[in-house]
């Protein structure tokens, strides 16, 4: 049960009505045992396999006239070792807890909501919601993964400052965000991220949009993104990405699908990372069965690396806040590629890896 701390802010002594504000502490604790079979067998306790382990605070104050002020600060952590290297691109083992999952402050009303700070992009929110594994664990779709630059064979490539990418990240910092109210099931989200570089704010700047439609059993999403490189380098230029997803709930089962594509010009050769995703969920007993298939491709010039991924899992609810889960996943890279792995242990000589996860999630 979520715990709320209620505070009354005293206004002017003129007798004006007091505005009510609240602050809520919330979080998730998720851990399990993972076994991976690849070039080497690996097993251990891992965190955030079904839901990302996190701790956050959110607050809202009613300012009157339909206007509200709000904030959210949220960080990820690893239950297996207690560090804070979780929930953001570039996290390194041993790092302390940081509010890098989300840190925003904003105003909302009949016009929608305006926020400032760091958060998931509107494009990600519009289409990654169709990943039945929630973008975590060995079963997650890598279509929306935070990505470094890899060539078609999977070899890392760096630009002059070593930070080039072939796709955008899930989160954007230094951002202005607008989220519209829902109009007949339609909702729009917009992000502008300031690059905040010494040369120009447009260098490394980000612009993205997400369009969502939800009406009864039908759900659709479209994401559009542009990340400016701001670099005079042949290694990488501006990155353009788009994604499309949808689902339909038949009651006895829900079908989901998605597609994502990112393109970047490198050394006068276009590098395109793309893939599609199909999945289904079905209620079974007190839990839910989920199954998915992913196809990933990475094109660089005339060379195309590919990978296929299959995953199946079951989440069983012990209560409204506590669940146990199990997931099996199999990944096979093709054409000599090394695009993705499921985790530690490395790929077999044929480019494959498989794994199992079992664990428990508790929300508070």
XYZ file of C-alpha atoms in Angstrom:
364
model
C 0.000 0.000 0.000
C 1.393 3.360 -1.010
C 2.121 5.720 1.843
C 1.163 9.373 1.456
C 2.385 12.309 3.504
C -0.241 15.095 3.518
C 0.892 18.678 4.092
C -1.199 21.890 4.152
C 0.586 24.958 2.780
C -0.456 28.075 4.730
C -1.361 30.920 2.397
C -1.614 34.636 3.101
C -3.255 35.683 6.355
C -6.029 37.287 4.305
C -8.083 34.146 4.845
C -7.630 32.783 1.319
C -8.400 29.062 1.050
C -5.434 26.795 1.756
C -4.105 24.746 -1.172
C -3.675 21.040 -0.528
C -0.478 19.296 -1.548
C 0.703 15.722 -1.232
C 3.949 13.822 -1.579
C 4.009 10.080 -2.262
C 6.894 7.673 -1.766
C 6.709 4.700 -4.132
C 8.908 2.018 -5.622
C 9.506 -1.498 -6.884
C 11.739 -4.239 -5.510
C 12.408 -6.950 -8.108
C 15.050 -9.680 -8.101
C 15.492 -13.206 -9.360
C 17.908 -15.903 -10.441
C 19.189 -15.852 -14.022
C 20.853 -18.686 -15.928
C 22.437 -18.019 -19.332
C 23.815 -20.619 -21.733
C 26.216 -19.227 -24.327
C 29.941 -19.365 -24.966
C 30.154 -19.830 -21.199
C 27.405 -20.721 -18.755
C 26.527 -17.938 -16.327
C 24.185 -17.844 -13.339
C 23.500 -15.367 -10.573
C 21.021 -13.099 -8.819
C 19.880 -10.221 -11.034
C 17.694 -7.189 -10.375
C 14.810 -5.760 -12.371
C 13.916 -8.810 -14.477
C 10.148 -8.215 -14.541
C 9.950 -4.610 -13.341
C 12.876 -2.239 -12.875
C 13.764 -1.891 -9.200
C 13.258 1.770 -8.349
C 12.572 4.366 -5.675
C 10.730 7.589 -6.335
C 8.876 10.565 -4.947
C 6.028 12.383 -6.641
C 4.072 15.354 -5.470
C 1.191 17.542 -6.554
C -0.245 20.837 -5.330
C -3.650 22.158 -6.316
C -3.143 25.831 -7.194
C -6.813 26.466 -7.865
C -8.695 27.193 -11.060
C -7.825 23.760 -12.450
C -4.064 24.446 -12.323
C -1.738 22.041 -10.519
C 1.993 21.966 -9.847
C 3.765 18.605 -9.805
C 7.151 16.948 -9.573
C 8.574 13.436 -9.984
C 12.050 12.285 -9.012
C 12.830 8.605 -9.557
C 15.965 6.497 -9.595
C 16.778 2.863 -10.287
C 18.864 0.520 -8.158
C 20.102 -3.067 -8.252
C 18.857 -5.312 -5.480
C 21.558 -7.910 -6.105
C 24.426 -5.624 -5.058
C 22.805 -2.432 -3.814
C 24.333 -0.015 -6.336
C 22.512 2.582 -8.424
C 23.725 1.519 -11.887
C 20.236 0.910 -13.220
C 17.667 2.500 -15.475
C 19.776 4.761 -17.685
C 22.190 4.604 -20.611
C 25.852 4.487 -19.671
C 25.313 3.148 -16.156
C 28.503 1.670 -14.706
C 28.780 -1.005 -12.034
C 29.320 0.398 -8.568
C 27.724 3.803 -9.198
C 25.645 5.331 -6.438
C 21.927 6.013 -6.496
C 20.902 8.747 -8.934
C 17.527 10.158 -9.979
C 18.213 9.372 -13.629
C 15.018 7.492 -14.422
C 13.046 10.715 -14.107
C 13.502 14.150 -12.558
C 10.843 16.651 -13.648
C 8.798 19.581 -12.387
C 5.776 20.971 -14.192
C 2.315 22.488 -14.384
C -0.886 20.813 -15.556
C -4.409 21.924 -16.323
C -7.042 21.844 -19.016
C -4.319 22.595 -21.569
C -2.445 19.383 -20.717
C 0.906 19.302 -18.946
C 4.231 21.081 -19.378
C 7.321 19.618 -17.681
C 11.031 20.357 -17.461
C 13.867 17.936 -16.712
C 14.817 14.362 -17.584
C 12.371 11.614 -18.539
C 11.388 8.950 -21.062
C 10.845 10.377 -24.527
C 7.333 10.797 -25.912
C 8.308 8.589 -28.873
C 9.357 5.790 -26.508
C 6.170 6.110 -24.444
C 4.029 5.926 -27.587
C 5.367 2.631 -28.944
C 7.510 0.746 -26.376
C 4.359 0.118 -24.336
C 3.625 -2.780 -26.704
C 6.622 -4.758 -25.421
C 4.924 -7.432 -23.295
C 8.130 -7.857 -21.256
C 8.211 -4.164 -20.329
C 11.678 -3.432 -21.754
C 13.345 -5.409 -18.946
C 14.740 -8.892 -18.415
C 16.039 -11.374 -20.957
C 12.722 -11.417 -22.840
C 12.593 -7.683 -23.587
C 12.533 -6.350 -27.133
C 15.828 -4.692 -28.093
C 14.038 -2.428 -30.618
C 13.888 0.345 -28.016
C 17.185 -0.422 -26.284
C 19.600 2.393 -25.478
C 22.227 1.859 -28.149
C 25.888 2.443 -28.764
C 27.153 2.380 -32.323
C 27.774 -1.044 -33.836
C 28.612 -1.828 -37.433
C 26.808 -4.629 -39.287
C 29.070 -7.271 -37.753
C 28.528 -5.916 -34.241
C 31.897 -4.194 -33.877
C 31.751 -1.000 -31.767
C 32.444 2.205 -33.670
C 33.273 5.532 -32.024
C 33.442 9.082 -33.315
C 36.063 11.642 -32.348
C 34.777 11.898 -28.771
C 33.912 8.215 -28.462
C 30.184 8.702 -27.930
C 28.558 8.153 -31.333
C 25.310 6.188 -31.563
C 23.221 4.444 -34.188
C 19.940 5.081 -32.368
C 18.431 7.417 -29.789
C 18.206 6.685 -26.077
C 15.049 5.935 -24.117
C 15.443 9.061 -21.988
C 16.320 12.661 -22.752
C 17.915 15.216 -20.398
C 17.628 19.017 -20.339
C 14.186 18.661 -21.878
C 10.991 20.629 -22.248
C 8.018 18.275 -22.510
C 4.381 18.853 -23.412
C 1.643 16.230 -23.076
C -1.814 17.055 -24.389
C -5.166 16.096 -22.874
C -6.956 13.169 -24.496
C -9.188 14.109 -27.434
C -11.521 11.245 -28.397
C -8.776 8.780 -27.531
C -5.914 10.753 -29.129
C -3.010 12.140 -27.090
C 0.184 13.871 -28.234
C 3.530 14.211 -26.453
C 6.409 16.476 -27.531
C 10.021 16.733 -26.295
C 12.720 19.262 -27.018
C 16.099 18.520 -25.455
C 18.681 21.288 -25.326
C 22.115 20.077 -26.360
C 23.727 22.529 -23.925
C 27.099 22.343 -25.677
C 29.645 25.150 -25.787
C 29.204 25.594 -29.536
C 25.418 25.745 -29.823
C 22.258 24.493 -28.123
C 21.338 22.774 -31.374
C 24.466 20.591 -31.174
C 23.392 17.246 -29.670
C 19.874 18.664 -29.409
C 16.868 16.349 -29.529
C 13.364 16.747 -30.983
C 10.750 14.032 -30.639
C 7.021 13.399 -30.756
C 4.666 10.616 -29.802
C 1.073 10.172 -30.957
C -1.151 7.714 -29.082
C -4.674 6.477 -29.727
C -6.534 4.376 -27.174
C -10.170 3.460 -27.672
C -11.593 0.335 -26.057
C -9.704 -2.773 -27.203
C -7.704 -0.884 -29.861
C -4.425 0.909 -29.104
C -2.018 2.563 -31.566
C 1.205 4.542 -31.243
C 3.569 6.482 -33.503
C 6.993 7.868 -32.526
C 9.201 10.345 -34.432
C 12.706 11.425 -33.340
C 15.654 13.540 -34.479
C 18.975 13.742 -32.623
C 21.508 16.304 -33.893
C 25.090 15.086 -33.725
C 26.723 18.506 -33.727
C 29.962 16.875 -34.881
C 32.194 17.552 -37.856
C 33.045 13.898 -38.230
C 32.665 11.210 -40.873
C 31.892 8.716 -38.109
C 28.378 9.907 -37.343
C 25.817 12.503 -38.330
C 22.261 13.317 -37.299
C 20.106 10.364 -36.251
C 16.522 9.986 -37.450
C 14.236 7.366 -35.962
C 10.590 6.405 -36.223
C 8.491 3.681 -34.654
C 4.982 2.326 -34.962
C 3.073 -0.038 -32.704
C -0.364 -1.282 -31.839
C -2.436 -3.822 -29.969
C -5.939 -5.271 -29.948
C -7.493 -6.958 -26.929
C -9.823 -9.832 -27.874
C -10.515 -10.644 -24.232
C -9.221 -14.191 -24.366
C -5.882 -12.826 -25.664
C -4.219 -9.571 -26.677
C -2.168 -9.277 -29.867
C 0.633 -6.694 -30.127
C 3.097 -5.617 -32.802
C 5.727 -2.951 -33.414
C 8.368 -1.666 -35.821
C 11.298 0.701 -35.276
C 13.940 2.143 -37.570
C 16.956 4.407 -36.968
C 19.227 5.805 -39.665
C 22.558 7.634 -39.508
C 25.103 8.512 -42.221
C 28.643 7.388 -41.413
C 31.580 7.917 -43.713
C 29.147 8.644 -46.558
C 27.488 5.246 -45.968
C 24.040 4.982 -44.423
C 23.793 2.824 -41.319
C 20.248 1.616 -40.619
C 19.149 -0.268 -37.513
C 15.615 -1.684 -37.806
C 13.385 -4.458 -36.599
C 9.870 -5.677 -36.020
C 8.088 -7.298 -33.155
C 4.980 -9.481 -32.713
C 3.631 -10.669 -29.378
C 0.626 -11.927 -27.463
C -0.589 -12.124 -23.887
C -3.350 -14.269 -22.423
C -4.788 -14.555 -18.896
C -4.243 -18.014 -17.395
C -5.415 -18.593 -13.847
C -4.296 -15.743 -11.582
C -1.515 -14.842 -13.990
C -0.645 -13.887 -17.547
C 1.211 -15.796 -20.248
C 3.297 -13.610 -22.569
C 5.128 -14.599 -25.733
C 7.075 -12.556 -28.300
C 9.199 -12.757 -31.429
C 11.703 -10.112 -32.588
C 13.664 -9.719 -35.828
C 16.579 -7.254 -35.713
C 18.604 -5.987 -38.680
C 21.603 -3.691 -38.986
C 22.599 -2.467 -42.456
C 25.917 -0.774 -43.188
C 26.589 -0.342 -46.876
C 26.183 -3.731 -48.527
C 26.547 -5.698 -45.289
C 23.490 -6.705 -43.254
C 23.626 -8.317 -39.847
C 20.513 -10.031 -38.478
C 19.258 -11.545 -35.253
C 16.108 -13.399 -34.191
C 14.757 -13.568 -30.663
C 11.984 -15.644 -29.104
C 10.711 -15.329 -25.529
C 7.942 -16.844 -23.429
C 7.059 -16.094 -19.824
C 4.434 -16.262 -17.092
C 3.640 -13.759 -14.339
C 1.542 -15.004 -11.414
C -0.054 -12.513 -9.044
C 0.204 -13.443 -5.387
C -1.518 -10.155 -4.507
C -2.135 -6.762 -6.090
C 1.426 -5.747 -5.245
C 3.434 -8.978 -5.347
C 4.055 -11.333 -8.277
C 6.305 -14.249 -9.119
C 7.506 -14.767 -12.684
C 9.451 -16.994 -15.027
C 10.910 -16.230 -18.479
C 12.713 -18.228 -21.151
C 14.454 -16.496 -24.094
C 16.476 -17.615 -27.111
C 18.547 -15.262 -29.293
C 20.382 -16.124 -32.540
C 22.595 -13.677 -34.438
C 23.043 -14.353 -38.163
C 25.345 -13.431 -41.047
C 28.326 -13.289 -38.700
C 26.706 -10.487 -36.687
C 27.043 -9.821 -32.985
C 24.170 -7.377 -32.642
C 22.781 -8.368 -29.255
C 23.253 -10.755 -26.351
C 20.872 -11.728 -23.561
C 23.490 -10.846 -20.962
C 26.690 -12.265 -19.481
C 28.440 -15.370 -20.801
C 28.783 -14.336 -24.444
C 27.465 -15.908 -27.625
C 28.152 -19.413 -28.890
C 30.135 -19.798 -32.105
C 26.849 -19.944 -34.055
C 25.815 -16.577 -32.580
C 23.185 -17.968 -30.210
C 22.429 -17.672 -26.511
C 19.521 -18.798 -24.347
C 18.494 -18.165 -20.787
C 15.967 -18.569 -17.981
C 14.898 -16.130 -15.259
C 12.684 -16.734 -12.204
C 12.001 -14.183 -9.511
C 9.641 -12.014 -7.492
C 8.400 -8.418 -7.899
C 6.956 -6.283 -5.099
C 5.519 -2.795 -5.639
C 4.997 -0.295 -2.818
